[in-house]
PDB file of C-alpha atoms in Angstrom:
ATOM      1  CA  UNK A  16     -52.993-175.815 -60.748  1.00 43.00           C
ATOM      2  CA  UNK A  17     -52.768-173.357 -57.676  1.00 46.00           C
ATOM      3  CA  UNK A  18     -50.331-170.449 -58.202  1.00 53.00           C
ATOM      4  CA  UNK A  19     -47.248-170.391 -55.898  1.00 49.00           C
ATOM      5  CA  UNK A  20     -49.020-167.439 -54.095  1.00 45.00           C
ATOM      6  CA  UNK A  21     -51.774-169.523 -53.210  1.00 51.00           C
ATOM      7  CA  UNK A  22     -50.326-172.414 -52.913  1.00 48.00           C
ATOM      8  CA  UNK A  23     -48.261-170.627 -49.822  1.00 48.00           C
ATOM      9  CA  UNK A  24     -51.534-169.052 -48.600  1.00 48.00           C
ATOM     10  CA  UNK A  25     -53.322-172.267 -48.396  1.00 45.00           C
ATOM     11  CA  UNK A  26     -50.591-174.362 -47.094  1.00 43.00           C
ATOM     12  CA  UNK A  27     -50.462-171.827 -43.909  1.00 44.00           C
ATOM     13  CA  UNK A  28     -54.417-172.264 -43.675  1.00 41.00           C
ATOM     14  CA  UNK A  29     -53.395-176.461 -43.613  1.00 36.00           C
ATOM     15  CA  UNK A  30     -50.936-175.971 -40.985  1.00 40.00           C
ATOM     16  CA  UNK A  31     -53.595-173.766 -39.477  1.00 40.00           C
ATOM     17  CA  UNK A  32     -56.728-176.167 -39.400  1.00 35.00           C
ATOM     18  CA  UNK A  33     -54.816-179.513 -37.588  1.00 33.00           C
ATOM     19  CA  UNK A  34     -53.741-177.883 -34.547  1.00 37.00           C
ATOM     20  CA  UNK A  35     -57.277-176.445 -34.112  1.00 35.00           C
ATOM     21  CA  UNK A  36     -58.673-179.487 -34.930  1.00 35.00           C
ATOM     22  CA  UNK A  37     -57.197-181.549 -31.985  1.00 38.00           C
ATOM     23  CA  UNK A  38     -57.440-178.958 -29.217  1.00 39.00           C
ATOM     24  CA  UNK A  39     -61.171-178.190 -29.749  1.00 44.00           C
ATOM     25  CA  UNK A  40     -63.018-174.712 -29.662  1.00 43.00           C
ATOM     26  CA  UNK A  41     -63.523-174.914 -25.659  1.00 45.00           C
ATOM     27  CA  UNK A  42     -60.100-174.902 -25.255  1.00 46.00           C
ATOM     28  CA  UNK A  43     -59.107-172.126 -27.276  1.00 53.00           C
ATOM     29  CA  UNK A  44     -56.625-169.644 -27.074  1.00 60.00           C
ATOM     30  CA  UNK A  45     -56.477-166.181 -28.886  1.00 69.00           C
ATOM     31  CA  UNK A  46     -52.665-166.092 -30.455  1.00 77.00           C
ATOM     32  CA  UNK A  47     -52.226-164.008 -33.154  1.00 88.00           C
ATOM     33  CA  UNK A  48     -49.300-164.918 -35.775  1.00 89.00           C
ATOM     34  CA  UNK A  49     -47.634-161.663 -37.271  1.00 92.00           C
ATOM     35  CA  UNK A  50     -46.763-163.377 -40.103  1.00 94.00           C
ATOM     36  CA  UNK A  51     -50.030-165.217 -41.142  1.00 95.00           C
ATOM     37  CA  UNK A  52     -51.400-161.910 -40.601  1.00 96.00           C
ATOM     38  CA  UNK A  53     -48.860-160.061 -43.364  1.00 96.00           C
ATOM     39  CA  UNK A  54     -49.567-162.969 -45.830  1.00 96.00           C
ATOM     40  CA  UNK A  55     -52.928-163.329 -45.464  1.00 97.00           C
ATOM     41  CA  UNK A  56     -53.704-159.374 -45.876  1.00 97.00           C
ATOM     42  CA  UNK A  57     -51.729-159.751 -48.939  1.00 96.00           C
ATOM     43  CA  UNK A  58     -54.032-162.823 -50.336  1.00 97.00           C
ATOM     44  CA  UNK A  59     -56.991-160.400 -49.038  1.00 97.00           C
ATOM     45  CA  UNK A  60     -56.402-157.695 -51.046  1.00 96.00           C
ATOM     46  CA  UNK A  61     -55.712-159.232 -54.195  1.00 96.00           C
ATOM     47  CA  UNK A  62     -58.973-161.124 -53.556  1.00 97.00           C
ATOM     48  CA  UNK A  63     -61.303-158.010 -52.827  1.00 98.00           C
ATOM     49  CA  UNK A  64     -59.931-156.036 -55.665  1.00 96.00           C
ATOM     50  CA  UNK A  65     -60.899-159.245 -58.162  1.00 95.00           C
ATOM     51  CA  UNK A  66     -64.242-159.165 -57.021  1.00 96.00           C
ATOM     52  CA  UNK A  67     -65.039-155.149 -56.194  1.00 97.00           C
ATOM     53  CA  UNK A  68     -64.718-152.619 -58.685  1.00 95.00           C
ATOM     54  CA  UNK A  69     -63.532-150.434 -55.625  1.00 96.00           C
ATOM     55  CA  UNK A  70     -63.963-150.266 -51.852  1.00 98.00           C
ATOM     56  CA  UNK A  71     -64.046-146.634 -49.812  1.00 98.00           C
ATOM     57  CA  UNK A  72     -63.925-145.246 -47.091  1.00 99.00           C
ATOM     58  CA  UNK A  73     -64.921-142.288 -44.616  1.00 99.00           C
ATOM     59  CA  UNK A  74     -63.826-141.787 -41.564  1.00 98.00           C
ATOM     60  CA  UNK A  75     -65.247-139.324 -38.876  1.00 98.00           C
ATOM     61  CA  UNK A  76     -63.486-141.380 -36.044  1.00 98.00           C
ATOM     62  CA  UNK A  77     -60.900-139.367 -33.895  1.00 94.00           C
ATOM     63  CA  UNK A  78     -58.577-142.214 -31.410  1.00 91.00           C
ATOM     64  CA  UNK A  79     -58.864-140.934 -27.511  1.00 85.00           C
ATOM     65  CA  UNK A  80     -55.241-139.637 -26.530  1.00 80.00           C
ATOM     66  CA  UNK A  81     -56.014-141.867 -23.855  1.00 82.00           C
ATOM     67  CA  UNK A  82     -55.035-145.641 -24.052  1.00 85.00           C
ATOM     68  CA  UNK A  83     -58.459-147.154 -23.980  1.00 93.00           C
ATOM     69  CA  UNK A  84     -60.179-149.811 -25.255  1.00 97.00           C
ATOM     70  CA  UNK A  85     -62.623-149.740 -28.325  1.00 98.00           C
ATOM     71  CA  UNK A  86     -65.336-151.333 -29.239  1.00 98.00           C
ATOM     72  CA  UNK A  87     -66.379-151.508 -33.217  1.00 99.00           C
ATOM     73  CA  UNK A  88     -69.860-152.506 -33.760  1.00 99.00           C
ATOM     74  CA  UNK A  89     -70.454-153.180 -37.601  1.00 98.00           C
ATOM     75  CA  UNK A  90     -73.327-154.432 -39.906  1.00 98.00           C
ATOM     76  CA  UNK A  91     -73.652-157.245 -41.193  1.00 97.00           C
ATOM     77  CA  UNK A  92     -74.805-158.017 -44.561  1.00 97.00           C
ATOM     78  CA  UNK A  93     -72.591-160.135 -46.664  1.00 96.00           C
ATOM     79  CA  UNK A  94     -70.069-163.067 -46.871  1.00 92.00           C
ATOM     80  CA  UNK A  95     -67.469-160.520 -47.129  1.00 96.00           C
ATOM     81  CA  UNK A  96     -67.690-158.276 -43.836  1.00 97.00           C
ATOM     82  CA  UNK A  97     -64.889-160.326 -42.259  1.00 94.00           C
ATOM     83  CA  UNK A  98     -62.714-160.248 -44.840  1.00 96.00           C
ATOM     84  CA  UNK A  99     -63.205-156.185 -45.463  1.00 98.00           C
ATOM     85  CA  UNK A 100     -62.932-155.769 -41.895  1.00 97.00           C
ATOM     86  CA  UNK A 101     -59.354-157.609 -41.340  1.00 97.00           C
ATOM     87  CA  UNK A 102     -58.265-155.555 -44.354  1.00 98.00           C
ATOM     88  CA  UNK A 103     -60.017-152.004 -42.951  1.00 98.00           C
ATOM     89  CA  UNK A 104     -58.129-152.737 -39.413  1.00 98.00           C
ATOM     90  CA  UNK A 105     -54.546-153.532 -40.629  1.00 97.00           C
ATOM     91  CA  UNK A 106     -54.128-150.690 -43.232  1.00 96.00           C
ATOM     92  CA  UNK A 107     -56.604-147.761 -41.858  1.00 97.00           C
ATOM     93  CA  UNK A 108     -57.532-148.312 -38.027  1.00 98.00           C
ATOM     94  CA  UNK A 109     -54.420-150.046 -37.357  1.00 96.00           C
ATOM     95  CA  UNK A 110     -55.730-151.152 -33.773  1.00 96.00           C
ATOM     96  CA  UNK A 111     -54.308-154.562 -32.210  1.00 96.00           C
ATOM     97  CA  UNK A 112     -57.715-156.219 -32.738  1.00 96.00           C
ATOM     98  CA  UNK A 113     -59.713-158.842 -31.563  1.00 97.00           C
ATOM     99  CA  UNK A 114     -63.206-160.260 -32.996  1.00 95.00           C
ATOM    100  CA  UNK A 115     -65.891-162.498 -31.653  1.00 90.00           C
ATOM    101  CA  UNK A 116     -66.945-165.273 -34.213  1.00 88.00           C
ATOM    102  CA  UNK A 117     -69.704-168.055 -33.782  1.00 85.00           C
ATOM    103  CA  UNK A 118     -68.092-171.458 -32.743  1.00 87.00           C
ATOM    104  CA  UNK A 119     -69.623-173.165 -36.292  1.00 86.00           C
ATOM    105  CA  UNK A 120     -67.848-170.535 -38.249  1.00 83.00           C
ATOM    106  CA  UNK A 121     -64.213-171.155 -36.655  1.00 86.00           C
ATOM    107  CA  UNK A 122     -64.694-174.442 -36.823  1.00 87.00           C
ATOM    108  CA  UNK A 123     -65.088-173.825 -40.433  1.00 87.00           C
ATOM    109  CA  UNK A 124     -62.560-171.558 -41.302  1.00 86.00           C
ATOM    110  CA  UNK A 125     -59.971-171.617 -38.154  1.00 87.00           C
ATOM    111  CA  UNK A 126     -56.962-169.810 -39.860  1.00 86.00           C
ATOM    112  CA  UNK A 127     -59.360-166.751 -38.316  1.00 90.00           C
ATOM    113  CA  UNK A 128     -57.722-167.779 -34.856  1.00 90.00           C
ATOM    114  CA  UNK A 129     -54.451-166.770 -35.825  1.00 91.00           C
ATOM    115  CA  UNK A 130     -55.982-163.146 -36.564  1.00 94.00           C
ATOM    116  CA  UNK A 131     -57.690-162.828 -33.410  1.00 93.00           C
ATOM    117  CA  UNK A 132     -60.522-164.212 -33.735  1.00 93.00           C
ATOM    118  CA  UNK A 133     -62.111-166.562 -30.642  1.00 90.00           C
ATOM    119  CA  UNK A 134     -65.031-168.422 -30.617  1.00 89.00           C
ATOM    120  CA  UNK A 135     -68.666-168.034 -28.803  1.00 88.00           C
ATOM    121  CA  UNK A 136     -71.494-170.360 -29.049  1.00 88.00           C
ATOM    122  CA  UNK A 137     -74.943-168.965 -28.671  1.00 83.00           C
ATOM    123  CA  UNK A 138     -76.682-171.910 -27.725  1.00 86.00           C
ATOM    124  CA  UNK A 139     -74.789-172.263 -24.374  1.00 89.00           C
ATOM    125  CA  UNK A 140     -75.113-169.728 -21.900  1.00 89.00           C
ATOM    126  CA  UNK A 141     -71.643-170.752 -20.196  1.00 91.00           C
ATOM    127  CA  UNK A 142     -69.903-170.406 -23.567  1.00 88.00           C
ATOM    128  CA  UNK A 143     -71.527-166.956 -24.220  1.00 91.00           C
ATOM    129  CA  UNK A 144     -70.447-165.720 -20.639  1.00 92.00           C
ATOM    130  CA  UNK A 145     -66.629-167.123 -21.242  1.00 92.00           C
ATOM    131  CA  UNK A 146     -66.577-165.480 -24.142  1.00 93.00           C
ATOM    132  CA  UNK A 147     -67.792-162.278 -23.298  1.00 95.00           C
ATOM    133  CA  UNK A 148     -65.324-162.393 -20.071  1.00 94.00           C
ATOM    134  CA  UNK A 149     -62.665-163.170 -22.325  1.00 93.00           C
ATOM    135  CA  UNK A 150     -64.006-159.393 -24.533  1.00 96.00           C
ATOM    136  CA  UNK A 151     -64.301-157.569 -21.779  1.00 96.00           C
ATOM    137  CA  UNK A 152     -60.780-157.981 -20.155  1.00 96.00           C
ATOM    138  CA  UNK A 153     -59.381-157.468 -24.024  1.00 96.00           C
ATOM    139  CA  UNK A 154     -61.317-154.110 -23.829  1.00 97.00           C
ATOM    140  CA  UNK A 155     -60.020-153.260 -20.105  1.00 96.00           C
ATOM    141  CA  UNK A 156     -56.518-153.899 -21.234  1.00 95.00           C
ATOM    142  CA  UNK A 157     -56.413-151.387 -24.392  1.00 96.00           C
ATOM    143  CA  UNK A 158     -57.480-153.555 -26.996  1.00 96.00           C
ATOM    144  CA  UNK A 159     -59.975-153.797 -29.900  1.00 98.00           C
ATOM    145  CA  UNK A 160     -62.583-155.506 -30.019  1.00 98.00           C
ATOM    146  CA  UNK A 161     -64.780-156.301 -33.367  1.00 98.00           C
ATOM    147  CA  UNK A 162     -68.611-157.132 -33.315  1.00 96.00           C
ATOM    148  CA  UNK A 163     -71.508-157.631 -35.191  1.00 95.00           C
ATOM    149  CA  UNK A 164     -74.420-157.511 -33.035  1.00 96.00           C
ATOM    150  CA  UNK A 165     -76.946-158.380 -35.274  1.00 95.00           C
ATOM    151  CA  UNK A 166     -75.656-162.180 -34.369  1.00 89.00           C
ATOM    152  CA  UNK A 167     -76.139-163.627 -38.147  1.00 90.00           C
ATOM    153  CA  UNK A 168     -75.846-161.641 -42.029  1.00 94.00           C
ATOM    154  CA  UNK A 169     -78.719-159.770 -42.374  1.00 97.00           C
ATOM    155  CA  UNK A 170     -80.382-158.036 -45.850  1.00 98.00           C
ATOM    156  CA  UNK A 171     -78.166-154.391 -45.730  1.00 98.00           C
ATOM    157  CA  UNK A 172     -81.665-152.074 -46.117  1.00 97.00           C
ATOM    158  CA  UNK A 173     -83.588-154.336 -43.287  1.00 98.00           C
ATOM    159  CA  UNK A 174     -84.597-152.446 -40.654  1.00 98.00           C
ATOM    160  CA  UNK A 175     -85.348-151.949 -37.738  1.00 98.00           C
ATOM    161  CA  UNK A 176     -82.136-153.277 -37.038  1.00 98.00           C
ATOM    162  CA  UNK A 177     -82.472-156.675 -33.909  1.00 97.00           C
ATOM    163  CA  UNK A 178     -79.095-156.431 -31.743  1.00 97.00           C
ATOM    164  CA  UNK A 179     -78.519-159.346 -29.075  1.00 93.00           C
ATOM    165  CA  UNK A 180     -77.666-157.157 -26.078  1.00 93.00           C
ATOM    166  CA  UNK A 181     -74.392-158.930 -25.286  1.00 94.00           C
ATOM    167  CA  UNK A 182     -72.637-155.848 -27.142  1.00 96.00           C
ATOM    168  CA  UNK A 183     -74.556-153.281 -24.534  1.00 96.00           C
ATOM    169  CA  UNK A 184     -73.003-156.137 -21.693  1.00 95.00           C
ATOM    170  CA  UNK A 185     -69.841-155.363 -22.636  1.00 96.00           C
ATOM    171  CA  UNK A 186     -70.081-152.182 -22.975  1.00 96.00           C
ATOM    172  CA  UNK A 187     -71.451-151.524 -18.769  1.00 94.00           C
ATOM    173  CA  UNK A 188     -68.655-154.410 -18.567  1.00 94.00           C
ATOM    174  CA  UNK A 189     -66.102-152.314 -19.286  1.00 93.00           C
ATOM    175  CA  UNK A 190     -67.488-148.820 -18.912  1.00 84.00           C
ATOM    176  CA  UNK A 191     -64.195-146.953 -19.937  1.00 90.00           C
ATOM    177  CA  UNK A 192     -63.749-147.944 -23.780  1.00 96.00           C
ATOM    178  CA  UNK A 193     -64.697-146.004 -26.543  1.00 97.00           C
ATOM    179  CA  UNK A 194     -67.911-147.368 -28.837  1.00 98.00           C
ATOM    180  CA  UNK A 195     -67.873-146.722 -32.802  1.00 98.00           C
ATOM    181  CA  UNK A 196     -70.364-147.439 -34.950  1.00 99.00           C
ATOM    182  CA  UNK A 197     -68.917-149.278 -38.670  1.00 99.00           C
ATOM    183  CA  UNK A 198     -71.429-149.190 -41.501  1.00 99.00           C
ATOM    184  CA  UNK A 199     -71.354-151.299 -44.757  1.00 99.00           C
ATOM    185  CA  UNK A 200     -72.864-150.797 -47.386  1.00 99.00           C
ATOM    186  CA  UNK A 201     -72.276-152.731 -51.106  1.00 98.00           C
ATOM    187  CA  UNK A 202     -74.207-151.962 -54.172  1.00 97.00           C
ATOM    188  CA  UNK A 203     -74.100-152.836 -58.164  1.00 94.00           C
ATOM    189  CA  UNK A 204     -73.990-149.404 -60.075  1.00 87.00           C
ATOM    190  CA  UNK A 205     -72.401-148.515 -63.060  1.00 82.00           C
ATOM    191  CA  UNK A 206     -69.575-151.656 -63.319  1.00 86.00           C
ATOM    192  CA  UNK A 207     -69.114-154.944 -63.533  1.00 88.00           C
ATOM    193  CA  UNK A 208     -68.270-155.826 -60.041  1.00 93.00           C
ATOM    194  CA  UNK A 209     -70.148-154.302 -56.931  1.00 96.00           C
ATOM    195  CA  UNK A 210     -69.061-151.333 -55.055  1.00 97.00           C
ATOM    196  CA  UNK A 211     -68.634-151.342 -51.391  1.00 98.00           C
ATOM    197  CA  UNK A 212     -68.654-148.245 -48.812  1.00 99.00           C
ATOM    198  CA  UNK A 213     -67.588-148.156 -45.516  1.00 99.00           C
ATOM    199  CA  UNK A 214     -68.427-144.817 -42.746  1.00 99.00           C
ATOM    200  CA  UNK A 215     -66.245-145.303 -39.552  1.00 99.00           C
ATOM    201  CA  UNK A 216     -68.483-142.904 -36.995  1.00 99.00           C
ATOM    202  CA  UNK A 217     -67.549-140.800 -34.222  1.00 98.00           C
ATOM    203  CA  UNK A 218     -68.068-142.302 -30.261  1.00 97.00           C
ATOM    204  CA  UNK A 219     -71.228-143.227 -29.699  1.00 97.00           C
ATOM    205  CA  UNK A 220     -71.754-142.000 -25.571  1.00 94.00           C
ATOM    206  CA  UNK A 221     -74.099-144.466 -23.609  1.00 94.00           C
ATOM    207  CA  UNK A 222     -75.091-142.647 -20.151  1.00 88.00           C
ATOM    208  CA  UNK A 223     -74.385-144.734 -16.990  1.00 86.00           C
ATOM    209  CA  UNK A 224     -77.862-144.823 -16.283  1.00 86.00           C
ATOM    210  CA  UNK A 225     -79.360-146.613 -19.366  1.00 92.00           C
ATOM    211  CA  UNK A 226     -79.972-150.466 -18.916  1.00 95.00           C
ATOM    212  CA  UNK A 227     -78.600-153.274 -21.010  1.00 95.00           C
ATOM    213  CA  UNK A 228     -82.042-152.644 -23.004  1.00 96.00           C
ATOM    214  CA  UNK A 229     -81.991-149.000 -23.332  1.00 97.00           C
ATOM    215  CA  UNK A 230     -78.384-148.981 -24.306  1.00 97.00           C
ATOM    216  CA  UNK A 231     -79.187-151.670 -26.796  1.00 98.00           C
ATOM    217  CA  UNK A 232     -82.037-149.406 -28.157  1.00 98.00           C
ATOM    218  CA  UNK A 233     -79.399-146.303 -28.772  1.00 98.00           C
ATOM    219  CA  UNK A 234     -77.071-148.278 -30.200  1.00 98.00           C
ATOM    220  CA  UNK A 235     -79.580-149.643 -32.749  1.00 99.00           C
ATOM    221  CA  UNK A 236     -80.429-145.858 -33.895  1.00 98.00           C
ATOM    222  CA  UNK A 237     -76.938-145.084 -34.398  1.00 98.00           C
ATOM    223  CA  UNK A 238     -76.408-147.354 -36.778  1.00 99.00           C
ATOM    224  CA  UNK A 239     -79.631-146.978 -38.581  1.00 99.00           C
ATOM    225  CA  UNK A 240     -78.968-143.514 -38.757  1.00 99.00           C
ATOM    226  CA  UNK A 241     -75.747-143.527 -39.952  1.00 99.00           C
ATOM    227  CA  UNK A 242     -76.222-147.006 -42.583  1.00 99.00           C
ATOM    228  CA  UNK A 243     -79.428-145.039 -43.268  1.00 99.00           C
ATOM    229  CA  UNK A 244     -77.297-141.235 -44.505  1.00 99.00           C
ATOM    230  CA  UNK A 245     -74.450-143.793 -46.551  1.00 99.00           C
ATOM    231  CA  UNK A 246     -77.167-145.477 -48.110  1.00 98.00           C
ATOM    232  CA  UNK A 247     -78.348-141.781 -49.750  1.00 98.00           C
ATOM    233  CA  UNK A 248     -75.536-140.349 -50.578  1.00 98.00           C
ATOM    234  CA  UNK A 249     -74.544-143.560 -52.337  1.00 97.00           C
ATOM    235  CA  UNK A 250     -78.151-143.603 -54.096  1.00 96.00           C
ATOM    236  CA  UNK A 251     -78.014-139.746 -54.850  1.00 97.00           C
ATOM    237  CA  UNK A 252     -73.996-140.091 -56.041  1.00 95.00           C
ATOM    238  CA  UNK A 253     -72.512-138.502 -53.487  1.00 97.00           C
ATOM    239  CA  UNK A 254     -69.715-139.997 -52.170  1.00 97.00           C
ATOM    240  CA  UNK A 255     -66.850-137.608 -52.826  1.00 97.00           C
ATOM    241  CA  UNK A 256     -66.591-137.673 -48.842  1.00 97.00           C
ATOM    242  CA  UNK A 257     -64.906-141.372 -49.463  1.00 98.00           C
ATOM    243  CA  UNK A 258     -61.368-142.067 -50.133  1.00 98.00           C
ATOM    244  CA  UNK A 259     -60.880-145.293 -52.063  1.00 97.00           C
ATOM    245  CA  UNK A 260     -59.400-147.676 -49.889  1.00 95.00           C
ATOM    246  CA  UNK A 261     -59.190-150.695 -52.141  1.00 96.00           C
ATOM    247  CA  UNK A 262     -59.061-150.572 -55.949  1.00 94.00           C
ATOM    248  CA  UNK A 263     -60.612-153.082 -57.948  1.00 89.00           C
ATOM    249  CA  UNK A 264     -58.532-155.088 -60.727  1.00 71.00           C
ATOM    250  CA  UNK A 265     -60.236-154.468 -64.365  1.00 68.00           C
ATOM    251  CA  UNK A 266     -62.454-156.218 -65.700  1.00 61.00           C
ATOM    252  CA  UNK A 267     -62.296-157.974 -69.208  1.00 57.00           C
ATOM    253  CA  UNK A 268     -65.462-155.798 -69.967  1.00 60.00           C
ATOM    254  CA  UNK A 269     -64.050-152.424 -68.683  1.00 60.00           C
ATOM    255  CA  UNK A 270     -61.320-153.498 -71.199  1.00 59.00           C
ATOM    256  CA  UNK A 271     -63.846-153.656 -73.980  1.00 57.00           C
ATOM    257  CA  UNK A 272     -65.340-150.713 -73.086  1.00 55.00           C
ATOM    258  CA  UNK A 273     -62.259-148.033 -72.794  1.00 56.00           C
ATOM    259  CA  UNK A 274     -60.836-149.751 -76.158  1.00 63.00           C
ATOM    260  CA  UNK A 275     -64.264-149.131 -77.575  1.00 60.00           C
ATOM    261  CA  UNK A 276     -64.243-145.166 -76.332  1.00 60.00           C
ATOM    262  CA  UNK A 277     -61.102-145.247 -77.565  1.00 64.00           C
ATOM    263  CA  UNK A 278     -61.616-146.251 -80.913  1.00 65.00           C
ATOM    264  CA  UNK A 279     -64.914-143.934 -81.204  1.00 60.00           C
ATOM    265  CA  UNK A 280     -62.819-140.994 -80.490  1.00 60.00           C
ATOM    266  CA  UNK A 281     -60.249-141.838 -83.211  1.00 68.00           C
ATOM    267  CA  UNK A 282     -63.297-141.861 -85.844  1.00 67.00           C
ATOM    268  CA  UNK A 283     -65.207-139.289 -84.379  1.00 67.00           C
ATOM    269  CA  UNK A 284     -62.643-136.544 -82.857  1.00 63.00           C
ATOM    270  CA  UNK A 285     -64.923-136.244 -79.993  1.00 64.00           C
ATOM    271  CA  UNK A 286     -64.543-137.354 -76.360  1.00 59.00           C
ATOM    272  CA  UNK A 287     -67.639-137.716 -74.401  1.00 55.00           C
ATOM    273  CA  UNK A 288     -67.545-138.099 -70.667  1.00 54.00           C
TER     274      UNK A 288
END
């Protein structure tokens, strides 16, 4: 049997999925709901510390004094991105945020409306220009928006990295937001779960003069850059740069293992590290 806790979560996705289900993704309308949004991050963090032994975090990102809009571009690599993005937004960058998601996926999971996400359809140029209309005028009115221009979950060390150039459209769209690069990067190491790290960048400047392609191009190297230094100071332990954001739950074996160390040092007198 559910829980009460999730039994409350998923009764809010229910009420949720019928509304969407009638009105159709063409006629959509972004309306975020506070308190989805409160109860859901709570369901969100109890499920990424069951299944990550710990998430962190660095952040080299300094908000404009100015109110202006922001783009986030992010990798994407994994089933979870979404999920550590809604959580990374409403407890760290704290920006009233809006994401792009592919029509198939809302239809599939469309409690993501009522956190801001809206829908674009690659296959149909109209529905790709509506959408990115729709980003734009977010952007030009102060808001956040949340990509992944790689269009689909790609392997995290593939490179060269493939953008669709609708993020460098927005971007000469509305030519007065700020640009950050996100990087994610997950990785089994020494526990049971996985470990995932996250670099928020500084501004990334595109010139005036670059074309959709060129802009494109320097956004690419950005982000290989910086997934590229993350990936090596994760490899060559050296992350004390990254606060832990989320903390994993233990895990019956890190159970077995501190009563083991702790039972070795009661016949032994000796603690090892």
């Amino acid at each position: 049997m559910l829980q009460p806790f999730h039994r409350c979560v998923c009764s809010l996705f229910i009420q949720s999925i019928f509304p969407f289900a009638k009105a159709g993704t063409e006629a959509f309308h972004v309306k975020k709901k506070p308190l989805f949004e409160a109860l859901f991050s709570l369901y969100n963090k109890r499920l990424l510390s069951k299944h990550f032994h710990t998430i962190k975090v660095k952040n080299d990102w300094v908000p404009s004094s100015h109110k202006r809009g922001v783009l986030f571009y992010i990798n994407h690599s994994s089933w979870w991105d979404s999920l550590v993005l809604f959580q990374l937004n409403r407890y760290l960058l704290k920006q009233d945020g809006y994401a792009l998601m592919s029509e198939d996926g809302l239809k599939k999971f469309p409690f993501f409306m009522k956190l801001g996400a809206f829908p674009v359809n690659s296959s149909s140029y109209t529905s790709v220009l509506r959408s990115l209309t729709r980003a734009s005028s977010l952007l030009d009115e102060g808001k956040a928006l949340f990509v992944f221009p790689q269009g689909e979950e790609r392997h995290v060390d593939e490179r060269p990295f493939t953008f669709q150039h609708g993020t460098s459209y927005l971007i000469q769209k509305a030519r007065n937001c700020e640009v950050v690069p996100i990087t994610f990067y997950h990785t089994l190491f020494h526990e049971q779960h996985p470990e995932f790290f996250i670099h928020i960048g500084k501004s990334v400047s595109i010139g005036d003069d670059k074309n959709r392609q060129a802009a494109t191009r320097q956004l690419e190297e950005a982000m290989t850059i910086q997934l590229d230094a993350v990936k090596r100071q994760v490899v060559n332990g050296k992350t004390e740069h990254f606060d832990v954001f989320v903390d994993g739950s233990i895990t019956i074996g890190e159970k077995w293992y501190h009563r083991f160390k702790k039972k070795a040092v009661c016949l032994t007198g000796r603690e090892e590290n």
